Coordinates of C-alpha atoms in Angstrom, one line a residue:
X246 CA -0.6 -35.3 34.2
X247 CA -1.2 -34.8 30.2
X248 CA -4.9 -32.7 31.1
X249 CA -3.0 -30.8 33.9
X250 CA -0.2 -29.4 31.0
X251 CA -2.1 -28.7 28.5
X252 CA -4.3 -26.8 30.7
X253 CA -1.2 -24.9 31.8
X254 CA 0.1 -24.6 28.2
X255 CA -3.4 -23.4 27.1
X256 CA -3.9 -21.0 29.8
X257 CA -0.5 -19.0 29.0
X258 CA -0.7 -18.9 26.2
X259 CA -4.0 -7.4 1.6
X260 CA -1.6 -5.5 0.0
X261 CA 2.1 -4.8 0.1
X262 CA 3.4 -1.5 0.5
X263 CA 6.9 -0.1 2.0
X264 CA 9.4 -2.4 2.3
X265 CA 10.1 -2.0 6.1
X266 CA 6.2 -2.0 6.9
X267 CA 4.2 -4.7 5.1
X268 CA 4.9 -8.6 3.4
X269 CA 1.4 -7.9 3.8
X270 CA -3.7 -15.7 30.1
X271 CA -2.2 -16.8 32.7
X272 CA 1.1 -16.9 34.3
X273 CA 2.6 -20.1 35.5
X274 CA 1.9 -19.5 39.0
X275 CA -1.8 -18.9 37.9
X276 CA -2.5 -21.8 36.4
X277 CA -1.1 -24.1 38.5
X278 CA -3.6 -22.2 41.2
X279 CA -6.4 -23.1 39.1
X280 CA -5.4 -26.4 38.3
X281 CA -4.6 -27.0 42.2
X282 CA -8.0 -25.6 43.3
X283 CA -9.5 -28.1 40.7
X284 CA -7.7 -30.8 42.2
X285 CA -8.3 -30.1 45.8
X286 CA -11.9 -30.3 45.0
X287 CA -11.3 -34.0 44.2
X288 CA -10.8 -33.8 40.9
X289 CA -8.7 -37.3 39.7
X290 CA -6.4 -38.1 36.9
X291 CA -8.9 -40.8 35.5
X292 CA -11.4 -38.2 35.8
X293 CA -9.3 -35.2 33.8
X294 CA -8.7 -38.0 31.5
X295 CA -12.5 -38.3 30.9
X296 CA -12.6 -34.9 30.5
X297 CA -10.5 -34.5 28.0
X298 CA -11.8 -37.5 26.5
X299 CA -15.4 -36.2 26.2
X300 CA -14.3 -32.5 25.0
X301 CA -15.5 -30.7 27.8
X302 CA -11.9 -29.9 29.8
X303 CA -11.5 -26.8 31.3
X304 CA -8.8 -25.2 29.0
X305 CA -11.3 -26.5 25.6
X306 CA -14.0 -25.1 27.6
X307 CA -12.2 -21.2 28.2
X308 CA -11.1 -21.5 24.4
X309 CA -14.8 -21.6 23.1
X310 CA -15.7 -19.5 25.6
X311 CA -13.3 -16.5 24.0
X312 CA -14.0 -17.6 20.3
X313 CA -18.3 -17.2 21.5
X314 CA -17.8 -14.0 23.3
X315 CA -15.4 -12.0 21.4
X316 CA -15.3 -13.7 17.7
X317 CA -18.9 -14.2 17.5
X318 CA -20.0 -11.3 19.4
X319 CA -18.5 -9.1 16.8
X320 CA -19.6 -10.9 13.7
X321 CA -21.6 -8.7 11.3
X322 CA -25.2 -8.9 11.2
X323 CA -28.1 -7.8 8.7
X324 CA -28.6 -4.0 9.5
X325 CA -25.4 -3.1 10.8
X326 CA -23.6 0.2 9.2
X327 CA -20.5 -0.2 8.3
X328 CA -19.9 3.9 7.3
X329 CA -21.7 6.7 7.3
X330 CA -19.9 8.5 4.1
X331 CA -20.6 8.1 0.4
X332 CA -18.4 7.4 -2.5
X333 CA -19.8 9.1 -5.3
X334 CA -19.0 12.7 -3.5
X335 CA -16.0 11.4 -2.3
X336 CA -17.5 11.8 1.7
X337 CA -15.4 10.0 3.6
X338 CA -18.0 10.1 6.2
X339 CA -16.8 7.9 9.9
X340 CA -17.2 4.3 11.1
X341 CA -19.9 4.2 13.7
X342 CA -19.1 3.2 17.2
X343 CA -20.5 0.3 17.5
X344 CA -18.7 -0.9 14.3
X345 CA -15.4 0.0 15.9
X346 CA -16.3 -1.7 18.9
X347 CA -16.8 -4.8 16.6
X348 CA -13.5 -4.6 14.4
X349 CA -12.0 -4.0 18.1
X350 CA -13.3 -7.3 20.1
X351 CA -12.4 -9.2 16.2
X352 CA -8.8 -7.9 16.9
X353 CA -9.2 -8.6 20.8
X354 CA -10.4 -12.1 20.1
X355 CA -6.7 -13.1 18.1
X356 CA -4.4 -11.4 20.5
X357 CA -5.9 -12.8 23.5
X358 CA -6.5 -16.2 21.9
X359 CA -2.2 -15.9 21.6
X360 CA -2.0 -15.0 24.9
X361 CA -1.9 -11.0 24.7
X362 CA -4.0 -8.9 27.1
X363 CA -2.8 -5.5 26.9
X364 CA -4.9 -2.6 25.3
X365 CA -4.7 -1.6 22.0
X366 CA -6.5 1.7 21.6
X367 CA -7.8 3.8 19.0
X368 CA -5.9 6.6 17.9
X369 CA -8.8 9.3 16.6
X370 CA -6.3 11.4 14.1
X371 CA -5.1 8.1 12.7
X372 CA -8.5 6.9 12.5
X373 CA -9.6 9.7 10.4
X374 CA -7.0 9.5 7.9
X375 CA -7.3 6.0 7.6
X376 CA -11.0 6.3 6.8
X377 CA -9.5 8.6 4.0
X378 CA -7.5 5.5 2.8
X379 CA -10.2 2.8 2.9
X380 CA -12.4 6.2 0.7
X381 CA -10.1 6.2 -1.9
X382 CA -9.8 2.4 -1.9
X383 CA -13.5 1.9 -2.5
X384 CA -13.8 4.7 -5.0
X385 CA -10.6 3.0 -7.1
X386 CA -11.4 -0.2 -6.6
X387 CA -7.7 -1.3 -5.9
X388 CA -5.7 -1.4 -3.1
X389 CA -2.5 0.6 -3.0
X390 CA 0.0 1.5 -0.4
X391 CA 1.1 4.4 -2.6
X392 CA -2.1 5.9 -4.4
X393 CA -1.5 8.1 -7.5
X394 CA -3.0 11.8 -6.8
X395 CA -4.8 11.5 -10.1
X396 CA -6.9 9.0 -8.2
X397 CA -10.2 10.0 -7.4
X398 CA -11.2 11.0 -3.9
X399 CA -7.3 11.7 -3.2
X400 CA -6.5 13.6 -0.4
X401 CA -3.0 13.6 1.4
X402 CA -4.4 12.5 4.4
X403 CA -5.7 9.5 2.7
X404 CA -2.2 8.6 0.9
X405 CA -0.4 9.3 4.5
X406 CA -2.4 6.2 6.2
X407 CA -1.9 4.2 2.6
X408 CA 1.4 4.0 3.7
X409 CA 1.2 3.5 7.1
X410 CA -1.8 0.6 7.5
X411 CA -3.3 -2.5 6.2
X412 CA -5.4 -2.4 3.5
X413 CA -8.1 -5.2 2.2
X414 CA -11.0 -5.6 0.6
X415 CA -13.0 -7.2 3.5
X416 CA -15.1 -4.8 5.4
X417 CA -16.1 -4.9 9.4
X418 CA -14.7 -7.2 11.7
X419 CA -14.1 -9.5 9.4
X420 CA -11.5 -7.6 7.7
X421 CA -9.6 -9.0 10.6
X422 CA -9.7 -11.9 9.0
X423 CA -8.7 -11.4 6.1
X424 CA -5.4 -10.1 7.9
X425 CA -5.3 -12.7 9.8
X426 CA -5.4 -15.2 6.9
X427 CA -3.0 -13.7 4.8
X428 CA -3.6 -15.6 1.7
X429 CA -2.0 -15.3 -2.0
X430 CA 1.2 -16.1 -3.4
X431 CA 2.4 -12.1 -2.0
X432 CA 1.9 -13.2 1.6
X433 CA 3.9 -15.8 2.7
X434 CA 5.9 -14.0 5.4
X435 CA 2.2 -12.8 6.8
X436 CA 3.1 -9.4 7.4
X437 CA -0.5 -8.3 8.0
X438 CA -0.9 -11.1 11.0
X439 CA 1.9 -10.2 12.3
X440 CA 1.5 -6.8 12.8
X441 CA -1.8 -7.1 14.5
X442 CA -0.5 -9.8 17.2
X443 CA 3.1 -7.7 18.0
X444 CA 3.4 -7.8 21.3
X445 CA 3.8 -3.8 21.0
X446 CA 1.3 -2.6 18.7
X447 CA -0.5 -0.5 21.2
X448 CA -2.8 2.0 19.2
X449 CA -4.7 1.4 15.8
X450 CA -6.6 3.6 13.3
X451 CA -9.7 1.9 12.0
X452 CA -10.9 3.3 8.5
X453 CA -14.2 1.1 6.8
X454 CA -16.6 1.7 4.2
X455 CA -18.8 -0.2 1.8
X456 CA -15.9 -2.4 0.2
X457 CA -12.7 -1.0 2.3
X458 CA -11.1 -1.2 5.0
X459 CA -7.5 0.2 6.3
X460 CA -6.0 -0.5 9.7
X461 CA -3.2 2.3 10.5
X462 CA -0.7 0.2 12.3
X463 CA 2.8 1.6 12.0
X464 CA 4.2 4.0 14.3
X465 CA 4.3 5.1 18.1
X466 CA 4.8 0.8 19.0
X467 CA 4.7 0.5 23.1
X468 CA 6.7 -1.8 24.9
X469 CA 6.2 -5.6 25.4
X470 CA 3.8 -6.1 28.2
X471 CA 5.1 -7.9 31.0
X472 CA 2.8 -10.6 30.8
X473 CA 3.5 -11.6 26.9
X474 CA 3.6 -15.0 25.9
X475 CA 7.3 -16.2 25.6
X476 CA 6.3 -16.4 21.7
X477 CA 3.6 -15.7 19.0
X478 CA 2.2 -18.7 17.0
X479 CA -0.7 -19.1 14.9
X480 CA -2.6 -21.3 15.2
X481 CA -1.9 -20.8 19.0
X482 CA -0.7 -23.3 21.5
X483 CA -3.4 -25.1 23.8
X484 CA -7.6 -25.5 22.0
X485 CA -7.4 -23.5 18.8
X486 CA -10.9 -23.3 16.7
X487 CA -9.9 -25.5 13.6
X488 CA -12.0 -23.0 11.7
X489 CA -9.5 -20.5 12.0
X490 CA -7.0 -22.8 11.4
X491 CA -5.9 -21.1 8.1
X492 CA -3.3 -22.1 5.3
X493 CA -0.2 -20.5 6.6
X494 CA 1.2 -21.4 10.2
X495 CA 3.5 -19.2 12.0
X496 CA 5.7 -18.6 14.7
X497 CA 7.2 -15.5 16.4
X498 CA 9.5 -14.0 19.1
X499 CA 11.3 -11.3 19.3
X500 CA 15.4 -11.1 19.0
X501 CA 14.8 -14.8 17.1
X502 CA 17.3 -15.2 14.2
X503 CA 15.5 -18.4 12.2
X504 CA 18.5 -18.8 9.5
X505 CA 19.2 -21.8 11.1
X506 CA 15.8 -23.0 12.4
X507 CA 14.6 -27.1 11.8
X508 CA 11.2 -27.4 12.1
X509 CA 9.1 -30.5 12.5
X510 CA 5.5 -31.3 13.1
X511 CA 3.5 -34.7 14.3
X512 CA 0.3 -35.5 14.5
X513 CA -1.2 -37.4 17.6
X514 CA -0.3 -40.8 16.7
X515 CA 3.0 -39.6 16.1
X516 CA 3.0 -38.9 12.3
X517 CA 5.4 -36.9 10.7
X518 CA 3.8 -34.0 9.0
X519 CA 5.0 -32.5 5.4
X520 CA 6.2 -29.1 5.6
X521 CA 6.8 -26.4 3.2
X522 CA 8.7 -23.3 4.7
X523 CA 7.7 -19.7 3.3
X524 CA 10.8 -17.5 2.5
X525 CA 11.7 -15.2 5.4
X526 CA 11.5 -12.1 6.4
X527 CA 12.5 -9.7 8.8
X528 CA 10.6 -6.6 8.2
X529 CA 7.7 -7.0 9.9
X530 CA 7.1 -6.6 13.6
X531 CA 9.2 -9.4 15.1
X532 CA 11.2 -12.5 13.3
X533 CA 9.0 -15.1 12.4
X534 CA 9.0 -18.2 10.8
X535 CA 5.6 -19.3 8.5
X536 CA 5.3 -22.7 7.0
X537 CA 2.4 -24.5 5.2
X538 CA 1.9 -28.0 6.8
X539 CA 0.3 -30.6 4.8
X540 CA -2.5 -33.0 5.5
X541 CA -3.9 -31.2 8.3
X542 CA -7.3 -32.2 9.1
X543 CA -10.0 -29.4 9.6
X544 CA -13.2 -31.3 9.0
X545 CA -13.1 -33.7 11.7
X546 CA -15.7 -33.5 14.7
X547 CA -13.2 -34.7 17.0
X548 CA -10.9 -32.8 18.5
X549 CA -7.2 -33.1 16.4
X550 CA -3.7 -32.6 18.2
X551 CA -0.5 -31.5 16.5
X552 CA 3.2 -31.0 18.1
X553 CA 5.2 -28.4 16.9
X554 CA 8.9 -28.7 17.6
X555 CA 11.7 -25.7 16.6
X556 CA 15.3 -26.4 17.1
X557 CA 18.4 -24.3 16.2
X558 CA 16.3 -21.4 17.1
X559 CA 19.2 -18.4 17.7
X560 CA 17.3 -15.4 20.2
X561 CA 19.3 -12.6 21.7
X562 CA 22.3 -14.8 20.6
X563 CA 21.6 -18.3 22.5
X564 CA 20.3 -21.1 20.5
X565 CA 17.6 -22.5 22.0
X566 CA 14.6 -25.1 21.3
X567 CA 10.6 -24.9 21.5
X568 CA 7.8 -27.4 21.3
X569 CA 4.4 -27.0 21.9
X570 CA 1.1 -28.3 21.3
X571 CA -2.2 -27.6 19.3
X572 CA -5.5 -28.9 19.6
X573 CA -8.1 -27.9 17.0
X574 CA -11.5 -28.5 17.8
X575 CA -15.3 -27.8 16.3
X576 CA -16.4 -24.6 17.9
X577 CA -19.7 -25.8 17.3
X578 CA -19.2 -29.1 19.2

């Protein structure tokens, strides 16, 4: 039944530094539970079908669900505190708690929205000296992975996390997004995305201020949960908000050699849709393949479905193929 796999498929689911570092759910068996228990309860196909047809499936359902609870429940609001330091002495002063917890459920919201449910904690040390990043990034006014010590507010624990994190001009949770996005000419192999939804990233420092923010994500990587998602993409396979549709597309897995990759995309009615592949690049948490597909449509109030189909794909030395689906829909719908 077309409601019962996508349900299935939807349930599993800015700055450039060191060359190595930066360009920048359910198992099975679960879900074919749910989908059973819906179906003993005398649920039809004519009746999925409906479903679907009116927006208010199960799987669309969970996906705004996610975006409401962690996505909006971490957006920034009038009176929140972003730091508690000041530039002009060059204090680099700490993020509050609940501004962490904030930047946190932001990151949460992506990962689990591609399928990811393991922890990524905070590392306090790296913290610290991230903070001391994102200080000398607001008092300089420029992002840079390798800060001059004539800058001011320099410190070496500041330069250290430079090198070592994500740096933008977006503050709070929503620097996230910025990383997420990964827009300009500089980030095409969206280095900064995918080092925040590696299966292995499993500790983060969070520095913030006024007009800063650095994310220390390089170093002491975990293993690949057990539960991971056979592969990364954004947008991700299943309901995807089209707001956060952005720009770039991409697609990830680890051991994938792309060199030879075709990729294609269609719309619902079967539409071929233009693509223009970004260059790639290796360096960045696992292989991945980014392209820019044209004429997608983001300011629709219906729900808009897109296959994705891979083929020539070479991982851990077998070429294989992958398709999958995505659904944007109007969170506010």
């Amino acid at each position: 039944m077309k409601t019962r796999k996508l349900f299935i498929r939807s349930l599993q689911t800015v700055c450039y530094g060191l060359f190595f570092v930066f360009a920048s759910c359910e198992t099975d068996a679960t879900a074919d539970a749910i989908v059973d228990e819906i179906e003993e309860e005398g649920q039809t196909e004519e009746e999925e079908e409906t479903e679907e047809e009116s927006g208010t499936n199960s799987a669309r359902v969970a996906a705004k669900k996610l975006y409401e609870d962690y996505y909006l429940g971490s957006k920034s609001e009038t009176g929140d505190v972003a730091w508690t330091g000041d530039e002009p002495s060059c204090n680099a002063g700490s993020v509050p708690q609940d501004m962490i917890d904030k930047i946190f459920n932001r990151l949460k919201y992506f990962r689990k929205a591609v399928g990811l449910n393991n922890t990524v904690a905070e590392n306090a040390t790296k913290s610290e000296k991230a903070q001391a990043a994102a200080l000398m990034m607001d008092a300089n006014n420029k992002l840079d992975h390798f800060p001059p010590d004539t800058w001011k507010c320099y410190s070496e624990n500041g330069s250290e996390a430079a090198g070592k994190s994500l740096l933008t001009t977006a503050i709070n949770a929503e620097s996230v997004d910025s990383y997420m996005r990964d827009a300009g000419s500089n980030n095409g192999p969206v280095g900064h995305r995918r080092w925040l939804l590696w299966p292995r990233l499993q500790e983060i420092g969070v520095g913030n201020t006024a007009q800063a923010n650095a994310i220390w994500v390089i170093g002491n990587a975990g293993t690949t949960p057990s539960d991971a998602p056979e592969f990364i993409s954004w947008p991700p396979k299943g309901y995807s908000p089209k707001q956060l549709a952005y720009q770039r597309w991409s697609f990830s897995i680890a051991g994938a050699d792309f060199s030879n990759a075709q990729i294609s995309m269609k719309d619902a009615a079967g539409n071929s849709i233009s693509i223009t592949l970004e260059a790639l690049d290796p360096n960045y948490g696992d292989p991945t393949l980014v392209w820019v597909p044209d004429g997608i449509i983001t300011n629709s109030e219906e729900d808009t479905s897109y296959t994705v189909s891979l083929q020539d794909v070479e991982v851990s030395g077998e070429i294989t193929a992958f398709e999958y689906e995505v659904v944007l829909f109007d969170v506010n719908r």
